[in-house]
PDB file of C-alpha atoms in Angstrom:
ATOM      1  CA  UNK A   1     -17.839 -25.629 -22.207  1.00  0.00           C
ATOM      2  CA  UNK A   2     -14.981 -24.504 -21.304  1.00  0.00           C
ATOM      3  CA  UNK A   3     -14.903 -22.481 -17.632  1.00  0.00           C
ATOM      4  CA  UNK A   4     -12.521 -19.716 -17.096  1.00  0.00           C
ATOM      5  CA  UNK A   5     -10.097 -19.813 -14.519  1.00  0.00           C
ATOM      6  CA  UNK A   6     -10.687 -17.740 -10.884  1.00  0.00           C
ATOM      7  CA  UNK A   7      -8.813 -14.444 -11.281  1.00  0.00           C
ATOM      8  CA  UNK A   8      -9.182 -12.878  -8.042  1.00  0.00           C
ATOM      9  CA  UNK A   9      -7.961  -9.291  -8.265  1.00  0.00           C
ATOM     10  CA  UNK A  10      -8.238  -5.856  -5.985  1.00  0.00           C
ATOM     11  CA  UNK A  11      -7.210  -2.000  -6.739  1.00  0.00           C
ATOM     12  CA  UNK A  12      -6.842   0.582  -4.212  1.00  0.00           C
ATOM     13  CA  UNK A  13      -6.731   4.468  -5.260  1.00  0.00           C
ATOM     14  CA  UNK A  14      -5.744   7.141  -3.071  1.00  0.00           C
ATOM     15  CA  UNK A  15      -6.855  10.883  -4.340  1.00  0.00           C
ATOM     16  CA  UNK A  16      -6.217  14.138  -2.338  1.00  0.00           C
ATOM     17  CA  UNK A  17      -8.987  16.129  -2.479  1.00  0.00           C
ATOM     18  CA  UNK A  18      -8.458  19.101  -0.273  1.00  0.00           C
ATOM     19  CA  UNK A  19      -6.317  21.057  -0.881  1.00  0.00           C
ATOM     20  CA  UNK A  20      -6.342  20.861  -4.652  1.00  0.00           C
ATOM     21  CA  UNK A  21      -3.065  22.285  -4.755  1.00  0.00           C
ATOM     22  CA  UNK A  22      -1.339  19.576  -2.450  1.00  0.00           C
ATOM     23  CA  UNK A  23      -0.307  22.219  -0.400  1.00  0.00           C
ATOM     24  CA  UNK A  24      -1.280  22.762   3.370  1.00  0.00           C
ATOM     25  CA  UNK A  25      -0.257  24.935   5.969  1.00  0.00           C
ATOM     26  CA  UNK A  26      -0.396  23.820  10.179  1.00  0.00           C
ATOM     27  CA  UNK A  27      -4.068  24.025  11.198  1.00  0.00           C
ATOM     28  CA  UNK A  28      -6.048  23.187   7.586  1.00  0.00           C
ATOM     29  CA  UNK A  29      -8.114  20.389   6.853  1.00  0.00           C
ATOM     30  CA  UNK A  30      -7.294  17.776   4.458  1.00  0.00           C
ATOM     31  CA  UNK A  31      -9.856  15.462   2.887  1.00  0.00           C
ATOM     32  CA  UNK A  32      -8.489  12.056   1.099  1.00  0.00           C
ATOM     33  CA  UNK A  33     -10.658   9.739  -1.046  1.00  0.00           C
ATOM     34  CA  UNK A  34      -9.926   6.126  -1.353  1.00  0.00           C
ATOM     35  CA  UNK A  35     -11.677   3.635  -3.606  1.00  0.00           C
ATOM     36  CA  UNK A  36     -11.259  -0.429  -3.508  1.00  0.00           C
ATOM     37  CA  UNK A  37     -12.485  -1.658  -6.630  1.00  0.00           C
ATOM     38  CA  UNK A  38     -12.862  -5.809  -7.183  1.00  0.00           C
ATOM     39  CA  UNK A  39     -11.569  -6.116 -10.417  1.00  0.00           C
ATOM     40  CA  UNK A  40     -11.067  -9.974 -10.582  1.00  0.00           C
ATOM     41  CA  UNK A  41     -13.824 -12.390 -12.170  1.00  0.00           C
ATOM     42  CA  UNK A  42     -15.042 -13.415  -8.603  1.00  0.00           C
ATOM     43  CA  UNK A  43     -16.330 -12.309  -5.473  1.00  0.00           C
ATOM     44  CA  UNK A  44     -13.747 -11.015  -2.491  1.00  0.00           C
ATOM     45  CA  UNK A  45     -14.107 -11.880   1.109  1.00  0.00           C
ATOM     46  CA  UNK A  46     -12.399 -10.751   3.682  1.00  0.00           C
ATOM     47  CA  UNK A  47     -11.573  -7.447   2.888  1.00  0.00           C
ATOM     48  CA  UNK A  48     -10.200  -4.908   4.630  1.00  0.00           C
ATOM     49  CA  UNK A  49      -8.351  -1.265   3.947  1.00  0.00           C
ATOM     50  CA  UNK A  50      -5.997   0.883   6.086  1.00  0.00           C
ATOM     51  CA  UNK A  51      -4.794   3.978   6.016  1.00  0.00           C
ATOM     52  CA  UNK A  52      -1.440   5.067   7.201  1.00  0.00           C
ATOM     53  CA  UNK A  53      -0.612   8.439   7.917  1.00  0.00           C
ATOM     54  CA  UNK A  54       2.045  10.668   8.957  1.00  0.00           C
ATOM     55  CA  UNK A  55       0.986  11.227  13.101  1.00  0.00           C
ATOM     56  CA  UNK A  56       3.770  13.761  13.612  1.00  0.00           C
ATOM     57  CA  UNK A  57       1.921  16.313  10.972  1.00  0.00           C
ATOM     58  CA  UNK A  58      -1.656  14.917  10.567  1.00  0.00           C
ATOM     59  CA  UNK A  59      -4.623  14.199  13.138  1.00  0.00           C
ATOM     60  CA  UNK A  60      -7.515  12.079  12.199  1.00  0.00           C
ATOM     61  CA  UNK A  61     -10.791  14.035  11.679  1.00  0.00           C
ATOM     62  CA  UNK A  62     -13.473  12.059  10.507  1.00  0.00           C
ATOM     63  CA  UNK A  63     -13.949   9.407   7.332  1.00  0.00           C
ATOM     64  CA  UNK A  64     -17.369   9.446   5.782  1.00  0.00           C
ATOM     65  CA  UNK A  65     -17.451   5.394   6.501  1.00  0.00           C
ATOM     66  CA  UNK A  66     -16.173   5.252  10.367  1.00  0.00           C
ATOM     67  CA  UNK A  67     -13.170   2.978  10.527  1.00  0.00           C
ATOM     68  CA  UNK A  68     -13.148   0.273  13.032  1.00  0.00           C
ATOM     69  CA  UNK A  69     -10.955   2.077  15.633  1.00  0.00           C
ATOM     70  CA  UNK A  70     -10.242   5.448  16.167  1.00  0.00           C
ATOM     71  CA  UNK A  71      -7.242   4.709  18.371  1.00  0.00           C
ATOM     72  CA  UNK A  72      -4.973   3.023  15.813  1.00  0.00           C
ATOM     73  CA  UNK A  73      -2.665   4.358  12.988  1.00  0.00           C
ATOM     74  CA  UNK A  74      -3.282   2.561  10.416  1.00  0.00           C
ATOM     75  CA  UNK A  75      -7.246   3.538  10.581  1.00  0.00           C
ATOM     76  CA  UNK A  76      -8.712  -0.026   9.365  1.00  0.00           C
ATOM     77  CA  UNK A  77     -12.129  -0.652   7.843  1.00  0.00           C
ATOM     78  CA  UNK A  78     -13.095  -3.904   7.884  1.00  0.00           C
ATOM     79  CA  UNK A  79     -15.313  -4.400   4.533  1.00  0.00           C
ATOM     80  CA  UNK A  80     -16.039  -8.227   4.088  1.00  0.00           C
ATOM     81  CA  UNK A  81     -17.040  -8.962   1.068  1.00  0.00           C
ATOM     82  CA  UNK A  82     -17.076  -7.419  -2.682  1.00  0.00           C
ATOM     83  CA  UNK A  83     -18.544  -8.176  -5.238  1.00  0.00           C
ATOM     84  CA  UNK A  84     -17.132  -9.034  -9.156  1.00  0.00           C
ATOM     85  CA  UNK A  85     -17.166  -5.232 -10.520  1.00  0.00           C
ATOM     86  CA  UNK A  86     -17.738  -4.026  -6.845  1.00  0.00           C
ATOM     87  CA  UNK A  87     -16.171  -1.135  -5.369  1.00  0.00           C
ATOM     88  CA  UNK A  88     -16.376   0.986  -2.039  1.00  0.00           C
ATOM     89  CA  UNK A  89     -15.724   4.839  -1.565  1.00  0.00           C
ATOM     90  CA  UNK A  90     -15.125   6.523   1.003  1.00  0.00           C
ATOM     91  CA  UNK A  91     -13.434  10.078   2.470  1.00  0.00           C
ATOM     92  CA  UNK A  92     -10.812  10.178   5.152  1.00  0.00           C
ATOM     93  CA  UNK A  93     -10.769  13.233   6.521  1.00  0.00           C
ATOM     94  CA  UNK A  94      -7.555  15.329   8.996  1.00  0.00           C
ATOM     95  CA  UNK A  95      -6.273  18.220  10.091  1.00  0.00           C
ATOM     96  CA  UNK A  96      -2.668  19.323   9.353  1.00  0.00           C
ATOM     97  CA  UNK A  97      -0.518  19.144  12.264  1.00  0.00           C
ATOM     98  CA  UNK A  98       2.957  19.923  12.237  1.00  0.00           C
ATOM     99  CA  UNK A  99       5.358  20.838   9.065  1.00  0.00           C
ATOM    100  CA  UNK A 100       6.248  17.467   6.260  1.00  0.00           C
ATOM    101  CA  UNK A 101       7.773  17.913   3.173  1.00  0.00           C
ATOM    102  CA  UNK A 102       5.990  15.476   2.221  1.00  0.00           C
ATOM    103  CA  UNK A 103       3.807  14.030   3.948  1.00  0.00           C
ATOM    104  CA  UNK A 104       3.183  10.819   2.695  1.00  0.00           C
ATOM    105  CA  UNK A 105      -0.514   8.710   3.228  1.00  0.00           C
ATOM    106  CA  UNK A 106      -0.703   5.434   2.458  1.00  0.00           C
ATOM    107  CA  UNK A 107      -3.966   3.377   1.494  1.00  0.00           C
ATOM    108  CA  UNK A 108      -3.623  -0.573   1.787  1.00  0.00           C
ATOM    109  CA  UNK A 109      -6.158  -2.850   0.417  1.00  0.00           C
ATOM    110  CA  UNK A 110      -6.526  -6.691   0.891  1.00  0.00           C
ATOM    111  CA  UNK A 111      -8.655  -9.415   0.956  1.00  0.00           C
ATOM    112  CA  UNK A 112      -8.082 -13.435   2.070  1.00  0.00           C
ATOM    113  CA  UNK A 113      -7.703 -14.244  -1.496  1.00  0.00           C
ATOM    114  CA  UNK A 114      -5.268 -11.193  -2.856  1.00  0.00           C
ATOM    115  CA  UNK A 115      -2.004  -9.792  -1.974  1.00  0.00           C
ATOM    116  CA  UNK A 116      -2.252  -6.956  -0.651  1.00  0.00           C
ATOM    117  CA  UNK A 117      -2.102  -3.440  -2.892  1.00  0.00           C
ATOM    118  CA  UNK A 118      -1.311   0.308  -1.902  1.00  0.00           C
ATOM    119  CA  UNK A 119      -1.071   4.021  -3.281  1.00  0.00           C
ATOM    120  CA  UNK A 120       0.376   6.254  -1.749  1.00  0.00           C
ATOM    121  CA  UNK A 121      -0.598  10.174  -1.797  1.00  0.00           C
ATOM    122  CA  UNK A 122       1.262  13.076  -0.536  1.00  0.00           C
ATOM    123  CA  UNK A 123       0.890  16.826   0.596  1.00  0.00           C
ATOM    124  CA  UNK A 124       3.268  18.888   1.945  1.00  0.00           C
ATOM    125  CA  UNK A 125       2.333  20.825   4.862  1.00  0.00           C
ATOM    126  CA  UNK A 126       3.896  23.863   5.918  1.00  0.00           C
ATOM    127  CA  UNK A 127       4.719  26.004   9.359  1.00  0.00           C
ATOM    128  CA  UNK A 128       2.874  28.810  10.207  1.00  0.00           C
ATOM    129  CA  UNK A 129       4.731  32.215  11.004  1.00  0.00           C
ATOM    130  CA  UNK A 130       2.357  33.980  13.672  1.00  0.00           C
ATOM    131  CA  UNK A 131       2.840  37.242  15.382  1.00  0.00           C
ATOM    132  CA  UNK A 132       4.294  40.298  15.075  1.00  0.00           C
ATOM    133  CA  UNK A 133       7.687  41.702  13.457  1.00  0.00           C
ATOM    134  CA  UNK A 134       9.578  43.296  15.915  1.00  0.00           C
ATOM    135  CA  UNK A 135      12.875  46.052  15.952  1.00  0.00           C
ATOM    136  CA  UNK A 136      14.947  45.066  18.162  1.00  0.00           C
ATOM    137  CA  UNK A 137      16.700  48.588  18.509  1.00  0.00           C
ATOM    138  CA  UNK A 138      19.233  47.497  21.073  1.00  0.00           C
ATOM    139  CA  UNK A 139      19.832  43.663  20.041  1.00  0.00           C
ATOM    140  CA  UNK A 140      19.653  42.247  23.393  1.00  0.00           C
ATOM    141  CA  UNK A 141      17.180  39.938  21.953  1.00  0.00           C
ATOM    142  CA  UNK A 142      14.131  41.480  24.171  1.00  0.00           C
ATOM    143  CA  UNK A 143      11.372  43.808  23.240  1.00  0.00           C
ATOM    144  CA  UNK A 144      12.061  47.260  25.099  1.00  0.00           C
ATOM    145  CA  UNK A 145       9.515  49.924  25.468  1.00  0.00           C
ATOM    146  CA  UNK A 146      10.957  52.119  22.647  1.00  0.00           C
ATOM    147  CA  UNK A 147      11.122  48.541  20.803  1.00  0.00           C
ATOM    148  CA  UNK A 148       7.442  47.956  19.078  1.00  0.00           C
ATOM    149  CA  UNK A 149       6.476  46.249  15.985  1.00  0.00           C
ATOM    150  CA  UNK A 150       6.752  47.156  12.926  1.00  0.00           C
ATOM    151  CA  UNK A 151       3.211  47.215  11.566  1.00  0.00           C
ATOM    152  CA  UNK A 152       1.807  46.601   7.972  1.00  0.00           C
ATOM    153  CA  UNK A 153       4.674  43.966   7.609  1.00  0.00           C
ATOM    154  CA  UNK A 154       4.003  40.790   5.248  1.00  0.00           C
ATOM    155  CA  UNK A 155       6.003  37.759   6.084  1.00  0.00           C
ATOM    156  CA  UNK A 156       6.410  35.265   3.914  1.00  0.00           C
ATOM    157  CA  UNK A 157       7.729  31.512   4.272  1.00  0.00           C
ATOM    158  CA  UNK A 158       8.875  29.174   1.505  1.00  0.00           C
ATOM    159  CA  UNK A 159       9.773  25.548   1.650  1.00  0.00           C
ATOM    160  CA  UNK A 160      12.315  23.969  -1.286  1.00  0.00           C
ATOM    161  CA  UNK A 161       9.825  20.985  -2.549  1.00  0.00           C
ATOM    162  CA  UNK A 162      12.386  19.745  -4.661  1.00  0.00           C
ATOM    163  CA  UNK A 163      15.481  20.123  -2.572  1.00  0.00           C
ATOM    164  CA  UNK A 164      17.681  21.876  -5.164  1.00  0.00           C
ATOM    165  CA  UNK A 165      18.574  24.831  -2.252  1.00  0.00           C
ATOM    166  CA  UNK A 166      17.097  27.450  -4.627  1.00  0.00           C
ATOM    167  CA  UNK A 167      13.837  28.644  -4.307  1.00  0.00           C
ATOM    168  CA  UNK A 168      11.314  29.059  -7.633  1.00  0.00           C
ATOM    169  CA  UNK A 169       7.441  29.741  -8.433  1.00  0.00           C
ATOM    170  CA  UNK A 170       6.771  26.013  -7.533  1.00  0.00           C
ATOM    171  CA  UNK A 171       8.469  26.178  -3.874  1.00  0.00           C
ATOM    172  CA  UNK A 172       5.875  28.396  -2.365  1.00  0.00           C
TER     173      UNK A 172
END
């Protein structure tokens, strides 16, 4: 009989979940998925996943499997071993931070037998215009007292996702 050969193998999958759209704006959640699937003819040991992450426009939340530090960026889970056929799911959860067009988060997956394998999922996160439209009567640049706001004004921002310096349906 003839034995087959030890084909160790490992997948990694990165989905954004929330928001659906891909877009964000500074202060909403954003909820990740990432599944590690053994899909090799033997069993894994020694592995592990990170997740790196834009810190300049994301903050950690919560994952639904706590990594092993909180401190860190890349988060790292520290898995062990995984079964032939075995997989492990999991949500990573954060809050959007500051403005990235995109933002780009990166899942790693390894083990002491594989190299290692990543996918990479990005969001773009906009600014947020807040307060009031003023006239500035006198355009000094301050807000006098015959100077108020203008009320029942809608503001709206756009960001160019593709760079082209002209703005369409898609850039909003």
């Amino acid at each position: 009989a003839t034995i087959p050969a030890a084909v160790p193998a490992l997948t990694v999958s990165k989905t954004l979940i929330s928001p659906a759209t891909g877009v964000a704006t500074v202060g909403d959640p954003l909820t990740y998925q990432i599944v590690a699937n053994n899909t090799g003819n033997v069993g894994l040991t020694g592995v592990f996943i990170e997740d790196a992450y834009p810190n300049t426009c994301m903050t950690f939340s919560s994952a639904t499997l706590a990594p092993d530090s909180l401190v860190a960026n890349p988060l790292h889970w520290t898995i062990g071993a995984l079964a032939t056929g075995g997989s492990v799911s999991f949500n990573v959860s954060f809050v959007a931070s500051g403005a990235c067009a995109p933002a780009n988060n990166v899942a790693t997956a390894d083990s002491n037998v594989t190299t290692p394998v990543t996918d990479t999922e990005p969001v773009t996160i906009g600014g947020k215009i807040t307060g009031q439209v003023r006239n500035d009567l006198d355009r000094d640049g301050n807000l006098g007292d015959a100077e108020s706001g203008i009320p029942a004004v809608t503001v709206k921002w756009y960001l160019d996702n593709d760079h082209d310096h002209s703005l369409s349906v898609a850039d909003t």
